[in-house]
Every structure is written in structure tokens, then in C-alpha cells.
Coordinates of C-alpha atoms in Angstrom, one line a residue:
X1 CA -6.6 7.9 18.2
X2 CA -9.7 7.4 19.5
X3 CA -12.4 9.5 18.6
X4 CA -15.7 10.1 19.8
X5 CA -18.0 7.7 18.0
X6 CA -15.6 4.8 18.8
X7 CA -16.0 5.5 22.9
X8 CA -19.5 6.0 22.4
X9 CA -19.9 2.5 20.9
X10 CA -17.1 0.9 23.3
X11 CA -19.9 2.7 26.2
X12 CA -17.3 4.5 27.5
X13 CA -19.0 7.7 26.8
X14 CA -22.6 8.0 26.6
X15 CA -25.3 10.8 28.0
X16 CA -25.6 8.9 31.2
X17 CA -22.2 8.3 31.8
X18 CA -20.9 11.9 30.7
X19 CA -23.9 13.4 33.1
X20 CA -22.4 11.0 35.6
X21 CA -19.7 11.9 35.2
X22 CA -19.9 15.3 35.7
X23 CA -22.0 14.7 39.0
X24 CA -19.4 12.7 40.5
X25 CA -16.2 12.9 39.1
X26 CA -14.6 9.8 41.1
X27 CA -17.0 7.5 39.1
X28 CA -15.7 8.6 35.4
X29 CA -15.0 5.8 33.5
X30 CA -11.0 5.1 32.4
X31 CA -10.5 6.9 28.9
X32 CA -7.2 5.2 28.4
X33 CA -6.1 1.9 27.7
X34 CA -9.6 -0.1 29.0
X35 CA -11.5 1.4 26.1
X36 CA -8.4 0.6 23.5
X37 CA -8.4 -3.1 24.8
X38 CA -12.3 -3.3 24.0
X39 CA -11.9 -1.6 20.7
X40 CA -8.9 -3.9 20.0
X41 CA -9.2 -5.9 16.7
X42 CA -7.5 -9.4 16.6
X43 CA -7.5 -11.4 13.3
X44 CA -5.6 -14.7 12.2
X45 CA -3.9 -14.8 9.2
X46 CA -3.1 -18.7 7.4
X47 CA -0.3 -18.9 5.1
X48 CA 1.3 -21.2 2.3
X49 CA 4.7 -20.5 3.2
X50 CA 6.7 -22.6 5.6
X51 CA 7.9 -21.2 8.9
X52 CA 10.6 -18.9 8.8
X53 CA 10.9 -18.9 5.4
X54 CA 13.2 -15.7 3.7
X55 CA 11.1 -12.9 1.7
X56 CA 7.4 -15.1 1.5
X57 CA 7.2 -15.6 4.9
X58 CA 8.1 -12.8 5.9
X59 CA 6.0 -10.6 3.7
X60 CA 3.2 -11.9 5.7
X61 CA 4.8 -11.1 8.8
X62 CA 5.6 -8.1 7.6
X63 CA 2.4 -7.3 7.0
X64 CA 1.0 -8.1 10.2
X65 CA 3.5 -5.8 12.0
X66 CA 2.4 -2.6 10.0
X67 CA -1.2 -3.6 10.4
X68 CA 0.0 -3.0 13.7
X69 CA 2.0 -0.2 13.7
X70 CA -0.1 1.8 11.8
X71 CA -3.4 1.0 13.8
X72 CA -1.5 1.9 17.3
X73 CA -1.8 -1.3 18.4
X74 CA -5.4 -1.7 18.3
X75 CA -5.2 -4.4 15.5
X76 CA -3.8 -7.2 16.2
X77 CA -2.9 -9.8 13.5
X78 CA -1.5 -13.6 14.5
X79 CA 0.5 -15.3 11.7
X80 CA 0.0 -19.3 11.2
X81 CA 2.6 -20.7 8.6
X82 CA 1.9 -23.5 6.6
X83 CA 0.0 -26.5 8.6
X84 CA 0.2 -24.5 11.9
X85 CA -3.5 -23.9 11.5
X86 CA -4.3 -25.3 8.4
X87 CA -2.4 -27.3 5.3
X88 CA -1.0 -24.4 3.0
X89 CA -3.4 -25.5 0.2
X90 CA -6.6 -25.1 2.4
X91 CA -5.6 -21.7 3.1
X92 CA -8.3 -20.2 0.6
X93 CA -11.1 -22.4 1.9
X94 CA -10.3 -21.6 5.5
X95 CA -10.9 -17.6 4.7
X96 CA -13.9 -18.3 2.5
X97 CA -15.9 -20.3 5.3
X98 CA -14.2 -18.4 8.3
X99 CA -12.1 -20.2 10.3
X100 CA -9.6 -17.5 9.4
X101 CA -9.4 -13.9 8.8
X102 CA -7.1 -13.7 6.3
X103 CA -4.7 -15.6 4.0
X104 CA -1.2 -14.6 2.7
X105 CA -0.4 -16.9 -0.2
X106 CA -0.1 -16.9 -4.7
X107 CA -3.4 -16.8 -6.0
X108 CA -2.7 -19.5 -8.6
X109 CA -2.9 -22.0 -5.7
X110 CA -6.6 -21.4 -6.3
X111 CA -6.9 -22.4 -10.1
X112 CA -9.3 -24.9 -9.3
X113 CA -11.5 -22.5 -7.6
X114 CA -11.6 -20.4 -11.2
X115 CA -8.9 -20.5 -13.9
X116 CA -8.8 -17.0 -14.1
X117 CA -6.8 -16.7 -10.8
X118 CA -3.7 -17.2 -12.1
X119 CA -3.6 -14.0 -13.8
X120 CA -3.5 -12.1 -10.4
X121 CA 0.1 -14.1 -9.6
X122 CA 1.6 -14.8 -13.0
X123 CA 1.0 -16.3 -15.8
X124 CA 3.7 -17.4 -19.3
X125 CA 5.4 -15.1 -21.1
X126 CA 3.0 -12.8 -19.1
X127 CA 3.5 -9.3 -17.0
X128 CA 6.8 -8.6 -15.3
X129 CA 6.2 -7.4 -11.4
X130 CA 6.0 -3.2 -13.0
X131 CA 3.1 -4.6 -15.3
X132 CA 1.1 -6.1 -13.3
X133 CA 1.2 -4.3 -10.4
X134 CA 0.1 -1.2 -13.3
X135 CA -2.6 -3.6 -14.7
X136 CA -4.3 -4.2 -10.8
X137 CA -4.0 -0.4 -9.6
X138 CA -4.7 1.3 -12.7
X139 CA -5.7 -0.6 -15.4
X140 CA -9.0 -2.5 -14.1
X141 CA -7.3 -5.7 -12.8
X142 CA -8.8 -4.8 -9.0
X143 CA -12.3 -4.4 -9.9
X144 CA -12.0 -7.9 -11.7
X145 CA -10.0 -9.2 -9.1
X146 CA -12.5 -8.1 -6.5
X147 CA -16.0 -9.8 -8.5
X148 CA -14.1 -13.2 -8.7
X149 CA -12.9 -13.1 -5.3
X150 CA -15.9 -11.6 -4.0
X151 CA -17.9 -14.8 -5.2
X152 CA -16.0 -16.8 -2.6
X153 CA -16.7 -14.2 0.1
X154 CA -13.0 -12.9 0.0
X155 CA -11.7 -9.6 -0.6
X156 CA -7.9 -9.5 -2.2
X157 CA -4.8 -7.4 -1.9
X158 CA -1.5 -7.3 -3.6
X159 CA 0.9 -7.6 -0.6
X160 CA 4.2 -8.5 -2.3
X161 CA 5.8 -9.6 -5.3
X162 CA 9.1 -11.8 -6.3
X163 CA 10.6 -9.8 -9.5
X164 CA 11.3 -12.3 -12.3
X165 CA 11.7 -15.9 -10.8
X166 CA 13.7 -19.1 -12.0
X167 CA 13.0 -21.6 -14.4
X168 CA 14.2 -24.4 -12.0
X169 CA 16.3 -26.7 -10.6
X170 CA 16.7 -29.9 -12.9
X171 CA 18.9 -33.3 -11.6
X172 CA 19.8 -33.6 -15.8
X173 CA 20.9 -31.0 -18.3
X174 CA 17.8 -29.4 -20.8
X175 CA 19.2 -30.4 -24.5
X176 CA 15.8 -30.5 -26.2
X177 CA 12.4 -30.8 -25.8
X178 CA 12.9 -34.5 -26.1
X179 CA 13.8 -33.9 -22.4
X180 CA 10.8 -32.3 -20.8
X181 CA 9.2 -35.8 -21.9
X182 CA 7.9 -37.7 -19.0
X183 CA 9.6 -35.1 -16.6
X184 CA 8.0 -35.0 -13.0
X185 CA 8.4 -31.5 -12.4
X186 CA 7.1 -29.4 -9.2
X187 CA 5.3 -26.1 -10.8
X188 CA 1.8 -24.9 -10.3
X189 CA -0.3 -23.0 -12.2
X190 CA -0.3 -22.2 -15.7
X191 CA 3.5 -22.9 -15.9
X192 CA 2.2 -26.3 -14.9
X193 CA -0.2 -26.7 -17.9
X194 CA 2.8 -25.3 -20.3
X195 CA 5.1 -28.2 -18.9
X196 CA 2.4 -30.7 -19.8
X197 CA 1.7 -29.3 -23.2
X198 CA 5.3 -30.3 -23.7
X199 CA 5.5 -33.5 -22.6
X200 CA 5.8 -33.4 -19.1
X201 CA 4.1 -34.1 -15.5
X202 CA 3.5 -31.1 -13.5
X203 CA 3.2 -31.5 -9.9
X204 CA 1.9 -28.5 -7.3
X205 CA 4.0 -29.1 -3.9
X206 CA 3.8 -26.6 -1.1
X207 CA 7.4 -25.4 -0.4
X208 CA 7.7 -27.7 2.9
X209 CA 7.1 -30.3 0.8
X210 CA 9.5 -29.9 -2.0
X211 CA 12.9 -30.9 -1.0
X212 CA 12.0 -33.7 0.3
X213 CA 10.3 -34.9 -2.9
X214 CA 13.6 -34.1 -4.9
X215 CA 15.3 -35.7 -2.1
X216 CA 13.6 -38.8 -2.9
X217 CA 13.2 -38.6 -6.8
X218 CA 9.3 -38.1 -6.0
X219 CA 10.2 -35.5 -9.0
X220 CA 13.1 -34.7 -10.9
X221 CA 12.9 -30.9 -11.3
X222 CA 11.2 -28.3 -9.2
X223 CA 11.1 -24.3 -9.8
X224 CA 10.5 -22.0 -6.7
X225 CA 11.0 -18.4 -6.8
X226 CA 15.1 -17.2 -7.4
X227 CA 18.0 -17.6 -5.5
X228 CA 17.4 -16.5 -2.3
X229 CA 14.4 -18.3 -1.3
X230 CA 15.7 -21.0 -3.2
X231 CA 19.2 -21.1 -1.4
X232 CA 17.0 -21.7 2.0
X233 CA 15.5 -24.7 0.9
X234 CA 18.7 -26.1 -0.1
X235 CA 17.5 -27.7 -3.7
X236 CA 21.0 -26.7 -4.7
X237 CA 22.1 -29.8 -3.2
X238 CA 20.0 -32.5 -4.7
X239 CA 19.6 -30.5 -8.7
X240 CA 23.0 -29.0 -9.9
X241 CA 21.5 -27.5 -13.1
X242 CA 19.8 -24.2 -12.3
X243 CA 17.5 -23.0 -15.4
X244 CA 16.5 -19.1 -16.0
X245 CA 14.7 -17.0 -16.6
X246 CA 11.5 -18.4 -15.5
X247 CA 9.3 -17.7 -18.6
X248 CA 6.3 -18.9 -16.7
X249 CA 6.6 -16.3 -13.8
X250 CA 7.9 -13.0 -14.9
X251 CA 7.1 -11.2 -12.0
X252 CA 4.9 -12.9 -8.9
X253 CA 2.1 -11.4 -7.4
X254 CA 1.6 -12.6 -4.1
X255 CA -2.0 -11.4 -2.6
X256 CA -3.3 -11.2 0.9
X257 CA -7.3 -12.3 1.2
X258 CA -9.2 -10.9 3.6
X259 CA -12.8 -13.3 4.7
X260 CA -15.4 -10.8 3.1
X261 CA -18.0 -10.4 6.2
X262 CA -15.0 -9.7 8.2
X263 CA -13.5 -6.8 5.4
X264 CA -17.0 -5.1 5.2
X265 CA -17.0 -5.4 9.1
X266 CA -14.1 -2.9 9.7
X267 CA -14.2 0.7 9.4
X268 CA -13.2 2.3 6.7
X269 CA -9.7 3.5 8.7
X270 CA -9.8 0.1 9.1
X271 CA -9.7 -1.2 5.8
X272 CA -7.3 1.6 4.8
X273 CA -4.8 0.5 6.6
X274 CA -4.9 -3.1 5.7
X275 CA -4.9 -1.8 2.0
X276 CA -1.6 0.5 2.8
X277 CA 0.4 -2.5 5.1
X278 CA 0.0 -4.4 2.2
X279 CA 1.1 -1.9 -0.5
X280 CA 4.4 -0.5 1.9
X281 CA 5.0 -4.7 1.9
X282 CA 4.6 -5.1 -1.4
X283 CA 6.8 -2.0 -2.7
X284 CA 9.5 -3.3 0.0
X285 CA 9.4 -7.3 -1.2
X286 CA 10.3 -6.3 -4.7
X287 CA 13.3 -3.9 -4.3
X288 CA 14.7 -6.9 -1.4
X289 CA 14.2 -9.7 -3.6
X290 CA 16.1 -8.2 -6.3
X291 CA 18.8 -7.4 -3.7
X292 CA 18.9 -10.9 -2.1
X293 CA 18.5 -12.9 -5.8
X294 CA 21.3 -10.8 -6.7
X295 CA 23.6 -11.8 -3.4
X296 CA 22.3 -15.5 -3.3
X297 CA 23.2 -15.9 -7.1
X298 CA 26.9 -15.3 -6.3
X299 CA 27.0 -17.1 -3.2
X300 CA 25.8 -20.4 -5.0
X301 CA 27.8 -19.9 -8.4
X302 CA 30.5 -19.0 -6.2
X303 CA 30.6 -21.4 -3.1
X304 CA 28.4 -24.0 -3.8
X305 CA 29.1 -24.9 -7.7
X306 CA 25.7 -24.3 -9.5
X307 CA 25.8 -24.8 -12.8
X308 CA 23.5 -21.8 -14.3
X309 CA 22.1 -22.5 -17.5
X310 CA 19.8 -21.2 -20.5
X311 CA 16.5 -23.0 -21.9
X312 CA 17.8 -24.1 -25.7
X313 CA 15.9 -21.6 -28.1
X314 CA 13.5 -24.7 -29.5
X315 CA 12.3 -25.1 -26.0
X316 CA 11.6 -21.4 -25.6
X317 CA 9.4 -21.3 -28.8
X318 CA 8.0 -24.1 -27.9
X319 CA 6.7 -23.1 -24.1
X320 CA 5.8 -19.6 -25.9
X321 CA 3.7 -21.6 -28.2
X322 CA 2.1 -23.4 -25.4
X323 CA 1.8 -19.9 -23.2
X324 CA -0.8 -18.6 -25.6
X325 CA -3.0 -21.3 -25.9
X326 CA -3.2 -22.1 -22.0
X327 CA -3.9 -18.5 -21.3
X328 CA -6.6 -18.4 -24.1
X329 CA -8.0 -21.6 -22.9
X330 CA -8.2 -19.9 -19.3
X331 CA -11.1 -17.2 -20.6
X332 CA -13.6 -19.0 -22.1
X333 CA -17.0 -17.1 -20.9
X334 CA -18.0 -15.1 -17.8
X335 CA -15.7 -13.1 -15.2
X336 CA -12.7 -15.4 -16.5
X337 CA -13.1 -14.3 -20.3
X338 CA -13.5 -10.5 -19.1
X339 CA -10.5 -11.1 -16.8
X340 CA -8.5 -12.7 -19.8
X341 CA -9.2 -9.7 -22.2
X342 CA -8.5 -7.2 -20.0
X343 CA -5.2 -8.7 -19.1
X344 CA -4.2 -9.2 -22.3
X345 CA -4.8 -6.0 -23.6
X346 CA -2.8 -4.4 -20.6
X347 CA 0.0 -6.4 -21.2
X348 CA -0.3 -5.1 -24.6
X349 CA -0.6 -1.8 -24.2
X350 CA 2.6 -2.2 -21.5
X351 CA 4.7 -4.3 -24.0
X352 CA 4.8 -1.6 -26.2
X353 CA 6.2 0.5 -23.9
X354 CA 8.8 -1.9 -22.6
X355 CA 10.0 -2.8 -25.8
X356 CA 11.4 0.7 -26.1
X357 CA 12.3 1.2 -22.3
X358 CA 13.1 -1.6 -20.1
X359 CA 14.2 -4.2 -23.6
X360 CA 16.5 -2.3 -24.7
X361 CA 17.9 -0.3 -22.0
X362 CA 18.8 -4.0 -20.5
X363 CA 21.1 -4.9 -24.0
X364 CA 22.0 -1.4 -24.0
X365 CA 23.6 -1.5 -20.5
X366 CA 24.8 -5.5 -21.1
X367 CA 26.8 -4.3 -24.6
X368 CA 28.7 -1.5 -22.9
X369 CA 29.7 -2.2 -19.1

């Protein structure tokens, strides 16, 4: 719709032209489509997914459509994948400095930006996709989210989320910690730090990059998301052993970031619908990728002979162990620390709940199908 105030400023309407208007009414401007095309918004959006890709890349695309749906057409957002306008991992700095609107990516690509991001994607033995999306919208975890961004001249948005992910794909069988020594694993973040704390080399690929690197023995292990984002990269073929759960991503946040001049810039109709693209993507991602993992599980048990396997309990202790000190380590002083504590005591709070919902519901439902 276009209201007054926005043909005003497009000088569509005005006193003069009105009163012209009115004079002579075969000189009234156009009221249709000439003033939408001057009001019409058109923003880039850089990503750290590769082309095409299942569930990430389309969340992104996703959300570009119903910014575009929603607005009637009058915004316009162009999606870039990974190295079409910028290498995935300079997706951050492209936003913060302008050569892009907006990012879609995992906000612990940017731990060495602050090391509290990682707590707005996923951290160890951290919050499943229900908890954090509870800790962001209601329990603080915006406000914090918006002063650390906000020192980089970004404003962020939840804008879809995985569900629980995989531990990995690994070439050798997982017997003891004895074999996370030396292991040249792909896995960012603090699951990255965990894996060294044990022993291992962690190693932060973009996904283009990471078949390729198991491909060649570059590394011998590589996590991702869950089966089916994991089934279009094909690391099935190169790793046989498939590890779960994924104690170092519970449930991933995946964030759009919006340049900040260019956020305080729109309206706020605007910003609103940004804000609700991302939330409909969000809500949508995590019901489909618990559909798809759920498919793609069978179809590579069943066709393509993974072998699915469980972390051996000493290694579970172990990268809990490790969990609580890297997280700790993470808030030291500053927006971090307040962004640790507040974090922590969500997930409390929420544990205590789950521990008498979700827990034991799950073993309920597992002892008595």
C-alpha cells in the first residue's frame, strides 16, 4: 500500500503538484507503478552456504522471497551464495563495512570477531533449537545479541534453525579417546575448541570446501548439520562411520545480519517485515529439517550402507568435561561475560523443565512403541 507520506517523499504528491493537478487534470502525475518503482527497496544478501544447497541455502532464499511477498514487491532482496560475491567467511566483514546489505550465515563463523558469538548458534552440551529460540525472544538473548552485533554496525535475526545435528562423519571407528588424538577434524566453533581439548585438530571449512578435503585426506573426519544436508554433499561416500548425536550443536541457530545504517534506514514497516520473513523461515526450517533428517536417515542406512554409530560413554564425559570449561572460558569480562551468564542461567532454568518434559517423554515413547 502506499500511503500518503511515502508519495509525498517519492514527489508524487506535493501542494504544487496536487494544485496542478487539479487545474489540469491531463498533467497528474502516475499514482501506480512509477511511484512503487521509486519507492522500490533492493538489498543484497551474501551467504556461507554453497549454491543450491538443501535447507541452508534455501532458508536464505527463502527469506528473500517473503521479504518479498510480504512487502508487495517493493523490496527486493538478491541472494549471492558462497564466493558469488564474496568468500563465505568474509560474509560478516562484507555487511559490517557495506559492500552488502545483509548476510545469511551461523554466527559462530564470527568467533574471532568476539567469542561470545557462538552462543547465538550453538554451543556443547548447550540449548536444543526450543531453548534457544526461548532464551533470544524471551529470555534477554536479543538485547545481548543486538549490543555485540551492534559494535560491528550489524543488526541480527534468527532466520532458521537445524534441530539437533550430527556428531560426524569419521573414515575410522571412535573406540576411545585415544582416537580423537591427532584427528584432523572439520568443526567450527566451540565444538572445535572441545575436539582440541581432547586431543585433536579442529579445522573450520566452508561447506564447498569440505568434501573435497575428505576426498583428499586434508582431514579425516568432518561434522555438518544431519542427514539431509549431509546426504547432498555426499560425505557418505568417502566416511562410512556416521557419529550422533552431535553434543556440540544441539540445536543450530542460523541468523540473518542486517548492515546497521542500512536497518535504521528503513521504516519501521520495513524492519517489521524483515523481522517476520525471518521468523516464518525460521519456524518452517526446523519442522522440514526434522522431516528431511528423518527421510535422509533411512535412505542412507538403507541404500547406501552407513554405518550409524554412538560416541563410547568415556568420550561423552570427556567432551562434557571439556564443554564447560570452553564455555566458561568464552565470558571472561564485558558483553561476553554478561552474554555467558545470561545464557547459562536460561539454559538452566529450561533444563529443569526439559528434564521433566522433553527427557523423559523421549524414553517414555522409546520403552513402549
Amino acid at each position: 500500500m502506499i500511503n500518503r507520506r511515502n508519495l509525498v517523499g517519492a514527489g508524487v504528491l506535493g501542494l504544487g503538484g496536487a494544485a496542478a493537478a487539479f487545474a489540469n487534470p491531463s498533467s497528474a502525475p502516475a499514482f501506480g507503478a512509477p511511484a512503487i518503482s521509486r519507492n522500490r527497496r533492493r538489498l543484497n544478501m551474501v551467504t556461507t552456504w554453497p549454491k543450491g544447497l538443501p535447507g541452508l541455502g534455501e532458508a536464505a532464499e527463502r527469506v528473500a522471497q517473503r521479504i518479498s511477498d510480504m512487502s508487495d514487491g517493493a523490496m527486493e532482496v538478491k541472494v549471492f551464495a558462497a564466493g558469488e560475491l564474496v568468500p563465505p567467511f568474509e560474509s560478516f566483514d562484507a555487511v559490517a563495512n557495506g559492500s552488502a546489505d545483509m548476510y545469511h550465515g551461523a554466527e559462530y563463523y564470527w568467533t574471532a570477531k568476539s567469542p561470545a558469538y557462538p552462543f547465538f548458534t550453538a554451543v556443547p552440551f548447550g540449548m536444543t533449537a526450543q531453548e534457544i529460540m526461548g532464551w533470544i525472544d524471551a529470555g534477554g538473548g536479543q538485547s545481548l545479541w543486538d549490543e555485540l552485533s551492534g559494535q560491528f554496525g550489524i543488526k541480527s535475526i534468527q532466520a532458521a534453525n537445524t534441530g539437533h545435528q550430527m556428531g560426524g562423519w569419521f573414515r575410522k571407528e571412535i573406540k576411545s579417546l585415544d582416537d580423537f588424538v591427532g584427528l584432523k577434524m572439520r568443526i567450527p566453533g566451540q565444538g572445535g575448541d572441545v575436539l582440541r581439548a581432547l586431543g585433536g585438530a579442529a579445522i573450520a571449512l566452508p561447506g564447498g570446501e569440505i568434501y573435497q578435503a575428505l576426498q583428499t585426506g586434508a582431514i579425516d573426519a568432518t561434522e555438518w548439520v544431519g542427514p539431509w544436508n549431509d546426504f547432498a554433499l555426499g560425505f557418505y561416500r568417502e566416511a562410512p562411520y556416521y557419529y550422533g548425536p552431535g553434543f556440540h550443536e544441539p540445536g543450530a541457530s542460523l541468523a540473518v545480519g542486517v548492515n546497521l545504517r542500512v536497518w535504521e534506514g528503513l521504516t519501521p514497516g520495513e524492519q517489521a517485515i524483515i523481522k517476520a520473513a525471518c521468523e516464518s523461515v525460521n519456524h518452517t526450517s526446523l519442522g522440514e529439517f526434522t522431516y528431511q533428517n528423518a527421510v535422509h536417515l533411512d535412505l542412507l542406512t538403507r541404500e547406501h550402507g552407513v554405518q550409524m554409530r554412538s560416541f563410547p560413554p568415556d568420550v561423552v564425559k570427556a567432551m562434557a568435561e571439556a564443554a564447560w570449561d570452553v564455555r566458561a572460558a568464552s565470558g571472561k569480562d564485558g558483553i561476553e561475560k554478561r552474554i555467558y551468564e545470561s545464557f547459562e542461567a536460561g539454559l538452566k532454568k529450561m533444563r529443569a523443565w526439559s528434564n521433566w518434559s522433553d527427557g523423559p517423554y523421549y524414553a517414555a515413547r522409546a520403552a513402549n512403541k
